[in-house]
Coordinates of C-alpha atoms and ligand atoms in Angstrom, one line a residue:
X1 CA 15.5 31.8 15.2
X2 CA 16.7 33.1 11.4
X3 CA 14.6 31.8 9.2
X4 CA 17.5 32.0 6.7
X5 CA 18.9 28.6 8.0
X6 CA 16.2 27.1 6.7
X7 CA 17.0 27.5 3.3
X8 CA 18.7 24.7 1.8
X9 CA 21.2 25.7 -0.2
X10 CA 22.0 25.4 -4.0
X11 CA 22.2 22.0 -5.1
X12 CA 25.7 22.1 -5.0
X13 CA 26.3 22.9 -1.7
X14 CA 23.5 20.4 -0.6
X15 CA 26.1 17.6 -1.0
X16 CA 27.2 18.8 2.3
X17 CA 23.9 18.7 4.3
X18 CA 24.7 22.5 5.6
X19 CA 21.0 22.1 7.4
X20 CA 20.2 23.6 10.6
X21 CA 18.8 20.2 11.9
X22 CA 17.6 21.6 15.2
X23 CA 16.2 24.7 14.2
X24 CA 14.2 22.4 11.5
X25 CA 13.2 20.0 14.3
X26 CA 12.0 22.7 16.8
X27 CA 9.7 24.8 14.2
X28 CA 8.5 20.7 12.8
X29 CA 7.4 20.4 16.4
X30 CA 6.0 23.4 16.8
X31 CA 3.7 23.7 13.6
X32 CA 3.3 20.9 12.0
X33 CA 0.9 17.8 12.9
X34 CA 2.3 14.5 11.2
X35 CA 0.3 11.6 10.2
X36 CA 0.1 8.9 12.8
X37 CA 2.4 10.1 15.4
X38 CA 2.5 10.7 18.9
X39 CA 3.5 14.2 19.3
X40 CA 4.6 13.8 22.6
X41 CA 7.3 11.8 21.5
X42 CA 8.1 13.6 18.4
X43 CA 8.8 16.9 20.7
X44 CA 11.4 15.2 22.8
X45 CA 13.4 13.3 20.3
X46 CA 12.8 15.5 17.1
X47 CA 12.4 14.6 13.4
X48 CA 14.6 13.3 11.2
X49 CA 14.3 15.7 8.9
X50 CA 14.7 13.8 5.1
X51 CA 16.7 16.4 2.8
X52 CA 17.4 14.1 -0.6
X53 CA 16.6 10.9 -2.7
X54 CA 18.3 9.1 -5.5
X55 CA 18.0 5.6 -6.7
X56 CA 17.1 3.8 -3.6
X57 CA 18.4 6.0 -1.3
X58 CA 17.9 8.4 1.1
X59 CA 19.4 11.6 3.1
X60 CA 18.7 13.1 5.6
X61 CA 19.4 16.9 7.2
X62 CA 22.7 15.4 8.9
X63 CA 24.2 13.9 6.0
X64 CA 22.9 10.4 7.0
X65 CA 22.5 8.3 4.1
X66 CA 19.7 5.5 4.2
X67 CA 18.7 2.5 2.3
X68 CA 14.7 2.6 1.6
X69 CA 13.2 -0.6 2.0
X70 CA 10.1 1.0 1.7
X71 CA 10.1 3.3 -1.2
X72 CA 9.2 6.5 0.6
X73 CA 5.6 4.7 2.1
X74 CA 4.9 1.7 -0.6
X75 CA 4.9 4.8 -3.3
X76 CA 8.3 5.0 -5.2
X77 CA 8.4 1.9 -7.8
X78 CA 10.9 3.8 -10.1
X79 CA 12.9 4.7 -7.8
X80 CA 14.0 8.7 -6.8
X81 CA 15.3 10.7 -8.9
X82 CA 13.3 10.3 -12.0
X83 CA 14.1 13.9 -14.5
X84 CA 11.6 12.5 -16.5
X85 CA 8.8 12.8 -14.1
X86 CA 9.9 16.2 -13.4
X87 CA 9.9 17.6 -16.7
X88 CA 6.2 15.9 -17.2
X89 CA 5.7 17.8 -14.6
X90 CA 7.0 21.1 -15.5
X91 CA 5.7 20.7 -19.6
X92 CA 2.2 20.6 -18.3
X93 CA 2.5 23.1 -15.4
X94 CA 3.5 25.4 -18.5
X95 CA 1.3 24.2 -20.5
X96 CA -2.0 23.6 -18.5
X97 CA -1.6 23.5 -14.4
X98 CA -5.5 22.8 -13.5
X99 CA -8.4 22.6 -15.3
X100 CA -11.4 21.3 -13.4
X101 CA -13.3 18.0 -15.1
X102 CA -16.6 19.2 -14.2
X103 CA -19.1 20.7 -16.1
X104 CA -18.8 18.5 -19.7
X105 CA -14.9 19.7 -20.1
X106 CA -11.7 17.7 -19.5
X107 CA -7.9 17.9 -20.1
X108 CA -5.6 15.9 -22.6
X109 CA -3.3 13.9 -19.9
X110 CA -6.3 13.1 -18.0
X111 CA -7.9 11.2 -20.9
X112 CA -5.0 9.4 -22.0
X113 CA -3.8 8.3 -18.5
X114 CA -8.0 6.5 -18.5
X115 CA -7.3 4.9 -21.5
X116 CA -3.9 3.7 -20.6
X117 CA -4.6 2.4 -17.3
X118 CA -7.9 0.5 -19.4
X119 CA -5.4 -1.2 -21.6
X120 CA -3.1 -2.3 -18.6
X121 CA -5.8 -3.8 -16.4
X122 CA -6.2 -7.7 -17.8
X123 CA -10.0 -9.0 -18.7
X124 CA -11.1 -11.5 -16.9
X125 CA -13.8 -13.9 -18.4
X126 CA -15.0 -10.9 -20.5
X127 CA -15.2 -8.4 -17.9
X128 CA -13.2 -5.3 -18.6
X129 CA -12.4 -2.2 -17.4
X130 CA -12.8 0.4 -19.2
X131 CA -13.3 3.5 -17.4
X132 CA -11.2 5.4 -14.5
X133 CA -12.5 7.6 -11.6
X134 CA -9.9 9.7 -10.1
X135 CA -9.2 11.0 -7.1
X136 CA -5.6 12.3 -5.5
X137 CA -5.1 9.4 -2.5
X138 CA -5.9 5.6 -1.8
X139 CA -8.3 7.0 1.2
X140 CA -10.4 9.2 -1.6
X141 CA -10.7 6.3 -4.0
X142 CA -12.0 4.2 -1.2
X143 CA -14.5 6.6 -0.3
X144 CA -15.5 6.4 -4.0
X145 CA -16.2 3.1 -4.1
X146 CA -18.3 3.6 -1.2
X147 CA -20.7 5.7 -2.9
X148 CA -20.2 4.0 -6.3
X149 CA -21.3 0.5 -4.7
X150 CA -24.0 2.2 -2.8
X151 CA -25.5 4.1 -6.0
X152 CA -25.1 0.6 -8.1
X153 CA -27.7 -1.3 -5.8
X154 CA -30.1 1.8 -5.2
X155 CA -30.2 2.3 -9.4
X156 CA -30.6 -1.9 -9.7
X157 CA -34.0 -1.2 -7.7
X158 CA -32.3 -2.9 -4.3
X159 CA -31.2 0.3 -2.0
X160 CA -31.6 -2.4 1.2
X161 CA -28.3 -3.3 -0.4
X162 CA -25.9 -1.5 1.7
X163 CA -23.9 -3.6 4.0
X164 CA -20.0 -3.6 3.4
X165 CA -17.8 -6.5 4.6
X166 CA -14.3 -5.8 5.0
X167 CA -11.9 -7.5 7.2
X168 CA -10.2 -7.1 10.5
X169 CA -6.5 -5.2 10.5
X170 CA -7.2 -4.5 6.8
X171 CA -6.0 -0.7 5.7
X172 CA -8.2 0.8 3.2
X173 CA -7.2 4.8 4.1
X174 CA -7.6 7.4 7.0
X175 CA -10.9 8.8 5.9
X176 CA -14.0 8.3 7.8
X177 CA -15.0 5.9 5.2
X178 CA -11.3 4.6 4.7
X179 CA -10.7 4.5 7.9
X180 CA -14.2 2.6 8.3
X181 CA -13.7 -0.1 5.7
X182 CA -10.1 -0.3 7.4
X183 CA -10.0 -2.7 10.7
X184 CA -7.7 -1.3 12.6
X185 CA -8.8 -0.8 16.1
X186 CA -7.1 1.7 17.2
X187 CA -8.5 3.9 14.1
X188 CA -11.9 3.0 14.8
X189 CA -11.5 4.1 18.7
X190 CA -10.7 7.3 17.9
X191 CA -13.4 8.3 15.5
X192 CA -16.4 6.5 16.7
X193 CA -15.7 4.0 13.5
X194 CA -16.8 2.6 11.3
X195 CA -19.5 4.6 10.2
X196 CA -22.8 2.5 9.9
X197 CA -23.1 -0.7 7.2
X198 CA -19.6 -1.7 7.3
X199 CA -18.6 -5.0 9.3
X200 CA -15.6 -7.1 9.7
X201 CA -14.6 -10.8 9.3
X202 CA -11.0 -12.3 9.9
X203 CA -8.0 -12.0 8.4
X204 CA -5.9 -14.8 6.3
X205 CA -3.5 -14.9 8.8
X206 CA -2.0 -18.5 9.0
X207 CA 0.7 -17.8 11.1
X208 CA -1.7 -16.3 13.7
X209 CA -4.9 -18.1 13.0
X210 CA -4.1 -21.4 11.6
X211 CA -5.1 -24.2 14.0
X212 CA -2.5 -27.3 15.3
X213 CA -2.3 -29.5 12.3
X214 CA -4.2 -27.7 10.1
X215 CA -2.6 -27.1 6.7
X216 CA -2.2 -23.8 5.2
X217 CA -4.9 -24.6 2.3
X218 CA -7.3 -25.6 4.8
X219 CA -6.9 -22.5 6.5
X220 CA -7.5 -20.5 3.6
X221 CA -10.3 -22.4 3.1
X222 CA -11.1 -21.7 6.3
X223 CA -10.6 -18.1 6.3
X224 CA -12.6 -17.2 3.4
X225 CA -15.7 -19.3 4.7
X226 CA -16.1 -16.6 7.3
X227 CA -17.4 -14.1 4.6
X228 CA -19.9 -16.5 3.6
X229 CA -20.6 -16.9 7.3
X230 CA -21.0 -12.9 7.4
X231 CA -22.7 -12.6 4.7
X232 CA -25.7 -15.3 6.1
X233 CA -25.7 -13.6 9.6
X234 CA -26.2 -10.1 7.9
X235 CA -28.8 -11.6 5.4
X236 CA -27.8 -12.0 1.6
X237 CA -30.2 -9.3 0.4
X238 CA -28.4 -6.7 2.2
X239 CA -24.6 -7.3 1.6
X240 CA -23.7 -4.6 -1.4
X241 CA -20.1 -5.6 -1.4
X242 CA -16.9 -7.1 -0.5
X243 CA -13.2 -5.1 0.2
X244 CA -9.9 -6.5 0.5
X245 CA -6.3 -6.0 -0.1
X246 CA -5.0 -8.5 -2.5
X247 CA -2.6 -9.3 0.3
X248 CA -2.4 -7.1 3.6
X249 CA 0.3 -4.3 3.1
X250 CA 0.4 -2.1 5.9
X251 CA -1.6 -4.5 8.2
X252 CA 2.4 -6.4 8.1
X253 CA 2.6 -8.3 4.5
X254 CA -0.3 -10.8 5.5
X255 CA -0.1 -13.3 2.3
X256 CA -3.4 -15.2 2.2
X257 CA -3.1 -18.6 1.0
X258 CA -3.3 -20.3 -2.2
X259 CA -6.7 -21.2 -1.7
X260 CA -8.3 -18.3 -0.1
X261 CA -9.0 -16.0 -3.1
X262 CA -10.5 -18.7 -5.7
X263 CA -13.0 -19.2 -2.9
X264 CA -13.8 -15.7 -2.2
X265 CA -14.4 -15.4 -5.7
X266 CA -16.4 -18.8 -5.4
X267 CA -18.7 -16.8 -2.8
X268 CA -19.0 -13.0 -3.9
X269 CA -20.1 -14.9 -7.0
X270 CA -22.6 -17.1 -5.6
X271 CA -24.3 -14.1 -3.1
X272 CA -23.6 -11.8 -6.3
X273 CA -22.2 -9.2 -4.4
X274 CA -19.6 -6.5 -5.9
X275 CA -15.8 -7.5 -4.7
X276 CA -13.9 -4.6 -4.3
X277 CA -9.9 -4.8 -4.9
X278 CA -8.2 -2.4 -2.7
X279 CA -4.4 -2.4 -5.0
X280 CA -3.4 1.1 -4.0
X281 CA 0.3 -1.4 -2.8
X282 CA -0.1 -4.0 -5.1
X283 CA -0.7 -2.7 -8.2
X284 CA 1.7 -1.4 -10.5
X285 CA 4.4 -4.1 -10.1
X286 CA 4.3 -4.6 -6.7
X287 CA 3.7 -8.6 -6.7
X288 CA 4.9 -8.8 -10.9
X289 CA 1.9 -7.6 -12.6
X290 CA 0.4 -4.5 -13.3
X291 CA -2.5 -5.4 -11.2
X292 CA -2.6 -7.9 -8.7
X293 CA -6.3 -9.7 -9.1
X294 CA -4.6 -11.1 -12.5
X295 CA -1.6 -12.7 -10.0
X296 CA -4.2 -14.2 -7.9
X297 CA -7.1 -14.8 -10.5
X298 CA -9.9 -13.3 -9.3
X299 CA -12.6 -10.5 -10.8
X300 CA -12.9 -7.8 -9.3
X301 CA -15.5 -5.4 -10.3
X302 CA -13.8 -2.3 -9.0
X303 CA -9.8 -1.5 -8.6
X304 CA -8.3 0.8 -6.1
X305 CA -5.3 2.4 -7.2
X306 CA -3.0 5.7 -5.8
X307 CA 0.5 5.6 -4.8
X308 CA 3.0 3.8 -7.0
X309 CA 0.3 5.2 -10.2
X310 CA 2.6 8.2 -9.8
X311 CA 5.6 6.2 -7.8
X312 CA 4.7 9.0 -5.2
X313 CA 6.5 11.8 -7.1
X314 CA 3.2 14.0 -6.9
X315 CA -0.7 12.7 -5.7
X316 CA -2.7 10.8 -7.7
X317 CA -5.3 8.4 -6.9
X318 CA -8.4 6.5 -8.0
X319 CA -10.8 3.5 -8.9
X320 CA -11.0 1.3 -12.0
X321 CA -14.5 0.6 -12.7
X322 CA -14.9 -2.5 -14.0
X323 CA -18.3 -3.0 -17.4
X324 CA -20.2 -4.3 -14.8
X325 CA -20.7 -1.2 -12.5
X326 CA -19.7 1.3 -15.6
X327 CA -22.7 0.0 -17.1
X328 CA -25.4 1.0 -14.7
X329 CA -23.6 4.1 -13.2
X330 CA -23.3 5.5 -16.5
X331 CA -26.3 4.1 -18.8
X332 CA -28.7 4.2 -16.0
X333 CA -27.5 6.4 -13.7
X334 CA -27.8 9.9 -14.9
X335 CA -25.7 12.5 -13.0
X336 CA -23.0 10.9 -10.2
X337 CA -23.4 13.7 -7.7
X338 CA -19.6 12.8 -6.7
X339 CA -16.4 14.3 -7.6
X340 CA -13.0 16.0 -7.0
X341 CA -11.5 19.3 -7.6
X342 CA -8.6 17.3 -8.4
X343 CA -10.1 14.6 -10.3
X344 CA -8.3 13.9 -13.4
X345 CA -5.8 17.0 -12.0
X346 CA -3.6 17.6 -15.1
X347 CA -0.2 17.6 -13.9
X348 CA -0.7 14.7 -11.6
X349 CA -2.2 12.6 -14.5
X350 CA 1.2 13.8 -16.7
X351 CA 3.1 12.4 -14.3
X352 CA 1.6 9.3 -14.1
X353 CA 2.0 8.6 -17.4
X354 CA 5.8 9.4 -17.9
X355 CA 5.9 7.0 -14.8
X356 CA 3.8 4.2 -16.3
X357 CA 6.3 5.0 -19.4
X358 CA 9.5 3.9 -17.2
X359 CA 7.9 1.1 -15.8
X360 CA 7.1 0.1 -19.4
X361 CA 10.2 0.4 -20.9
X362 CA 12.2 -1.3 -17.9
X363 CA 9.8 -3.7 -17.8
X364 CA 9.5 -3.3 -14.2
X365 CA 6.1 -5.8 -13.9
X366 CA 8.1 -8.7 -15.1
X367 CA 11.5 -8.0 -13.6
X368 CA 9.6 -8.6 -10.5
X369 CA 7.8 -11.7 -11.9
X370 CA 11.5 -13.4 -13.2
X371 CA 14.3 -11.8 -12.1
X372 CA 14.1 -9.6 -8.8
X373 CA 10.6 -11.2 -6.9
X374 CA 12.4 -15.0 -7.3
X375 CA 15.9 -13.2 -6.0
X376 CA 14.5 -12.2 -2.8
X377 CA 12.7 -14.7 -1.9
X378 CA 16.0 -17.1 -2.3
X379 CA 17.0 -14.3 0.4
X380 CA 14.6 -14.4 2.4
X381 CA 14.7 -18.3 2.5
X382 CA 18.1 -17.4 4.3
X383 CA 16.6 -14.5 6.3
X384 CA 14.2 -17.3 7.7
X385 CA 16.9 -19.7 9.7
X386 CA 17.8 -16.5 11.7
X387 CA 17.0 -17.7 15.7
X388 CA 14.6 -14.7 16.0
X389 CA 12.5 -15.0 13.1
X390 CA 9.2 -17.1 13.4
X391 CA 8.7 -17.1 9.7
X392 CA 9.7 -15.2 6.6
X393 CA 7.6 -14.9 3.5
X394 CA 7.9 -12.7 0.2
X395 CA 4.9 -12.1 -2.2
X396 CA 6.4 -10.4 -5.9
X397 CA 8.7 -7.7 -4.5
X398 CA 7.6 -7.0 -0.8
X399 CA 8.7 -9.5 2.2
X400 CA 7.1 -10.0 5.8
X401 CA 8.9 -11.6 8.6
X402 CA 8.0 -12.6 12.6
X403 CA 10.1 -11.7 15.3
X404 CA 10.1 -14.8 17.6
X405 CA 10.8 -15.8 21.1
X406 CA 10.8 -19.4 21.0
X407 CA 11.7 -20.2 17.1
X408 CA 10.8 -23.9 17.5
X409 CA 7.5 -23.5 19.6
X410 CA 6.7 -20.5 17.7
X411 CA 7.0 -18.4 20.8
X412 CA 5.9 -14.9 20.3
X413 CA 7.2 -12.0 22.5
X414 CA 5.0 -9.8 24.7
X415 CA 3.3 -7.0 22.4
X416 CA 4.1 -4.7 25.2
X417 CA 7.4 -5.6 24.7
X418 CA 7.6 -3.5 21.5
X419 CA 10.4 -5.5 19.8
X420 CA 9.3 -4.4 16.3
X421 CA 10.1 -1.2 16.9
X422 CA 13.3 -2.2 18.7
X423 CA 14.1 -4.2 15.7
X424 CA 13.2 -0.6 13.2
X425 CA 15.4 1.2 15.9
X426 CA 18.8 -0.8 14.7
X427 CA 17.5 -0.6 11.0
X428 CA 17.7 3.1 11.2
X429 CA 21.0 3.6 13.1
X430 CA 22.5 1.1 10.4
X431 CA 21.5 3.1 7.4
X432 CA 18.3 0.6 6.6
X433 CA 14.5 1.7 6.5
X434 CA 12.2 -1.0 7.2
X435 CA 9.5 -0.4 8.6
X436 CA 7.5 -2.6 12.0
X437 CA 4.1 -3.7 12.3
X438 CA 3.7 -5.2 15.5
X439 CA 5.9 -8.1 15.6
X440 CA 6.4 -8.3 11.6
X441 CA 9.5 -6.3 9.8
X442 CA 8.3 -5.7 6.6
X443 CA 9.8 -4.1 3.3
X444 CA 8.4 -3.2 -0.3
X445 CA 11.6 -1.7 -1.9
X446 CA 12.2 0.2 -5.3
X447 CA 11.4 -2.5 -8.1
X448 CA 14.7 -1.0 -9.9
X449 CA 16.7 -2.6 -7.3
X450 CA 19.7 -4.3 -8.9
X451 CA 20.8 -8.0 -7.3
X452 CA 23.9 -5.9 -5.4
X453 CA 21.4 -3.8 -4.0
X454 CA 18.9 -6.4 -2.9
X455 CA 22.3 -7.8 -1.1
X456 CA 23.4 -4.9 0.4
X457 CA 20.2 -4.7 2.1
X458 CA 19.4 -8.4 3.1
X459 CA 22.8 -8.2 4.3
X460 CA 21.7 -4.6 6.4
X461 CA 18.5 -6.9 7.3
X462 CA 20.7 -9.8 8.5
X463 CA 22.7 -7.0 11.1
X464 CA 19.5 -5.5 12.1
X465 CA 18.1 -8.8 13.8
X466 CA 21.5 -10.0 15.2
X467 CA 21.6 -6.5 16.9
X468 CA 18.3 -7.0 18.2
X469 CA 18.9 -10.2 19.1
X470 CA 21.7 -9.1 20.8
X471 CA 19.8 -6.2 22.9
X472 CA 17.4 -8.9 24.2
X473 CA 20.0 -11.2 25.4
X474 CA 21.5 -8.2 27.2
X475 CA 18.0 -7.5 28.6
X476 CA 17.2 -11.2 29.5
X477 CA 14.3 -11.3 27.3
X478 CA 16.0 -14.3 25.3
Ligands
PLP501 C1 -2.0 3.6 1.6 C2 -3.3 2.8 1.4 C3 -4.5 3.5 1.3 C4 -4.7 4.9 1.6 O1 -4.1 5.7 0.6 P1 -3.8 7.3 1.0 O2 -3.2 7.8 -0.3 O3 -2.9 7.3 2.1 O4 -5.1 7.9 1.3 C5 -5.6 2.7 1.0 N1 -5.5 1.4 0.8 C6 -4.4 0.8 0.8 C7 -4.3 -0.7 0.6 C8 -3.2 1.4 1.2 O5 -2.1 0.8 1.3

């Protein structure tokens, strides 16, 4: 093989796609391990091998042009393309690639990107945040929070205090303790997960868990009560915190009810235990805000951010720490013996401010809140009469929707039956990402997406499930 065809070529000639997709394809396989995928499969059908970005789309090595309904993996909220975050980029690999933030020293974009994110993230009945641990990934900052909740209760004088509740098909990262706080099944049988003190209540499913006749507030309600249910059965004195997504992103776009956060906050405040917001996909514009407990009114006293921080142009992750746990980490707690190479990494943190910068100046937050979040969800009120669709549901500027059997009974199709990823299939040969989670399609597109584009891919949306539909008619499976 000449490893000269796997150059790409001068930007100019790039239009062109003059990739060697197979030769690509058969070193991939050969070398490189990917994230979540069964290699098997990989080997016999072969990558698609992504070559460009720009706006909301994307290329691949054959020329193939794609609409991302995903921005990259819940990451790009600008959009691609940004020269902006490339030159903040390249000014401060000139200037200063890495310094460490160790030893009593720091670095200039670091600092300014803390008190920045501190200014965005809303008080809440006089809490604030004021201080910023980084970290370069969601799974990192999770891992943080970890040891930060831990060291809280052991300085307070109560280290029996160690118990984490999280909840079942949440995603909280691939680390051991990511992957631990995480409830996803198949994670924890292949890692002898979750590591000891963490435990799992429901989700706020409705459209799985709600009972015949019961309304969709009383099953938040509902749902909620089973942490204070946990909490008893694991004894109060023990519980050190509570983790959640503000709604479930990669667990399918589950969008709790109304009710169910006000009474989570009614019961991590009664038990005083820590509750831990996990916003590494809500934050930063995602659901119209710049974070999401202000949307949904709770207080968190610790923040998860990473992906759309930097809108996935380079890694950057971390934890807001809200005055209450500042205060006793950092008054009372001496030296943290817990850090990063890459915590507060210059470059990374330059980026992320040119990209808080954009979504500043375009207002991105409240396009989502007025303009764009109302404009899909008209579309997705549409999306919903389609025969195959159980339900379809948008939260800010990402959507969930059921593949159904039986739209009036609510008849769901055979998991085995992999119909999600049937569904994904005709997405991708029609020029759509959207990604499956079971049964649920779900999308969390660029929040620059103009109303042509938001048609252009509803419409996309719209061919995907007739196609489907189509292929199980021809199968007899509808
Ligand atoms: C993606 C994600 C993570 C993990 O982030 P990584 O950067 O992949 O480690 C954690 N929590 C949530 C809610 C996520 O969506």
């Amino acid at each position: 093989m000449n490893p000269s065809t796997l150059i790409p070529p001068p930007a100019w000639v790039r239009r062109t796609e003059q990739y060697d997709t197979q030769a690509l394809q058969a070193l991939d396989s050969a070398h490189f391990i990917h994230p979540f995928t069964d290699h098997g499969d990989l080997a016999t059908r072969g990558a698609r091998v992504i070559t460009r970005a720009e706006g909301v789309y994307i290329w691949d090595s054959e020329g193939e042009k794609l609409l991302d309904a995903m921005s990259g993996l819940w990451c790009v909220n600008v959009g691609y393309g940004r020269k902006e975050l490339a030159d903040a980029a390249y000014q401060q690999m000139m200037t200063l690639p890495f310094y460490n933030s160790f030893f009593q020293t720091t670095n200039v974009p670091a600092v300014k990107l803390a008190a920045r994110l501190a200014s965005l993230a809303p008080e809440v009945d006089g809490r604030s945040f004021q201080h910023v641990f980084y970290s370069s990934s969601g799974s990192e900052s999770n891992d943080s929070n970890v040891r930060m909740v831990r060291r809280y209760w052991d300085l307070l004088g109560q280290p029996q205090r160690k118990v984490i509740i999280s909840r079942l098909n949440a995603y909280h990262g691939s680390t051991m303790a990511g992957a631990s706080l995480g409830g996803m099944s198949g994670m924890h049988a292949q890692g002898d997960l979750p590591i000891p003190k963490i435990t799992h209540i429901g989700q706020p499913y409705f459209f799985e868990n709600g009972l015949p006749g019961e309304s969709e507030a009383e099953f938040g309600l509902r749902a909620a009560g089973w942490l204070e249910a946990k909490i008893v059965e694991v004894g109060a004195d023990k519980v050190a915190a509570f983790i959640a997504e503000p709604i479930q992103g990669a667990g399918g776009v589950i969008i709790p009810p109304a009710t169910y956060w006000p009474e989570i906050q009614r019961i991590v405040d009664k038990y005083n235990i820590l509750l831990v917001s996990d916003e590494v996909i809500c934050a930063f514009g995602r659901l119209g805000h710049w974070f999401a407990y202000e949307k949904f009114g709770y207080k968190p006293d610790l923040v998860t951010f990473a992906k759309a921080v930097t809108s996935g142009y380079i890694p950057l992750g971390g934890v807001m720490v809200g005055d209450r746990v500042a205060k006793v980490l950092i008054e009372k707690g001496g030296e943290f013996n817990h850090g990063y190479t890459y915590s507060g990494h210059p470059v990374a943190c330059a980026v992320g401010l040119a990209n808080l910068a954009i979504m500043e100046r375009e207002q991105l937050p409240q396009r989502v809140r007025d303009d764009i979040g109302p404009y899909l969800a008209r579309g997705f009120e549409k999306i919903a009469e389609h025969a195959l669709v159980g339900v379809a549901e948008t939260c800010g500027f990402t959507a969930g929707l059921v593949l159904v059997k039986n739209k009036k009974r609510r008849e769901r199709f055979a998991e085995a039956l992999g119909v999600g990823m049937m569904c994904r299939g005709h997405c991708f040969q029609n020029g759509l990402i959207m990604r499956a989670v079971g049964d649920r399609m779900i999308i969390a597109p660029p929040l620059t997406m103009t109303h042509d584009d938001i048609d252009e891919m509803l419409r996309l949306i719209r061919q995907a499930l007739d196609l489907t539909q189509q292929e199980l008619h021809q199968k007899g499976l509808i």
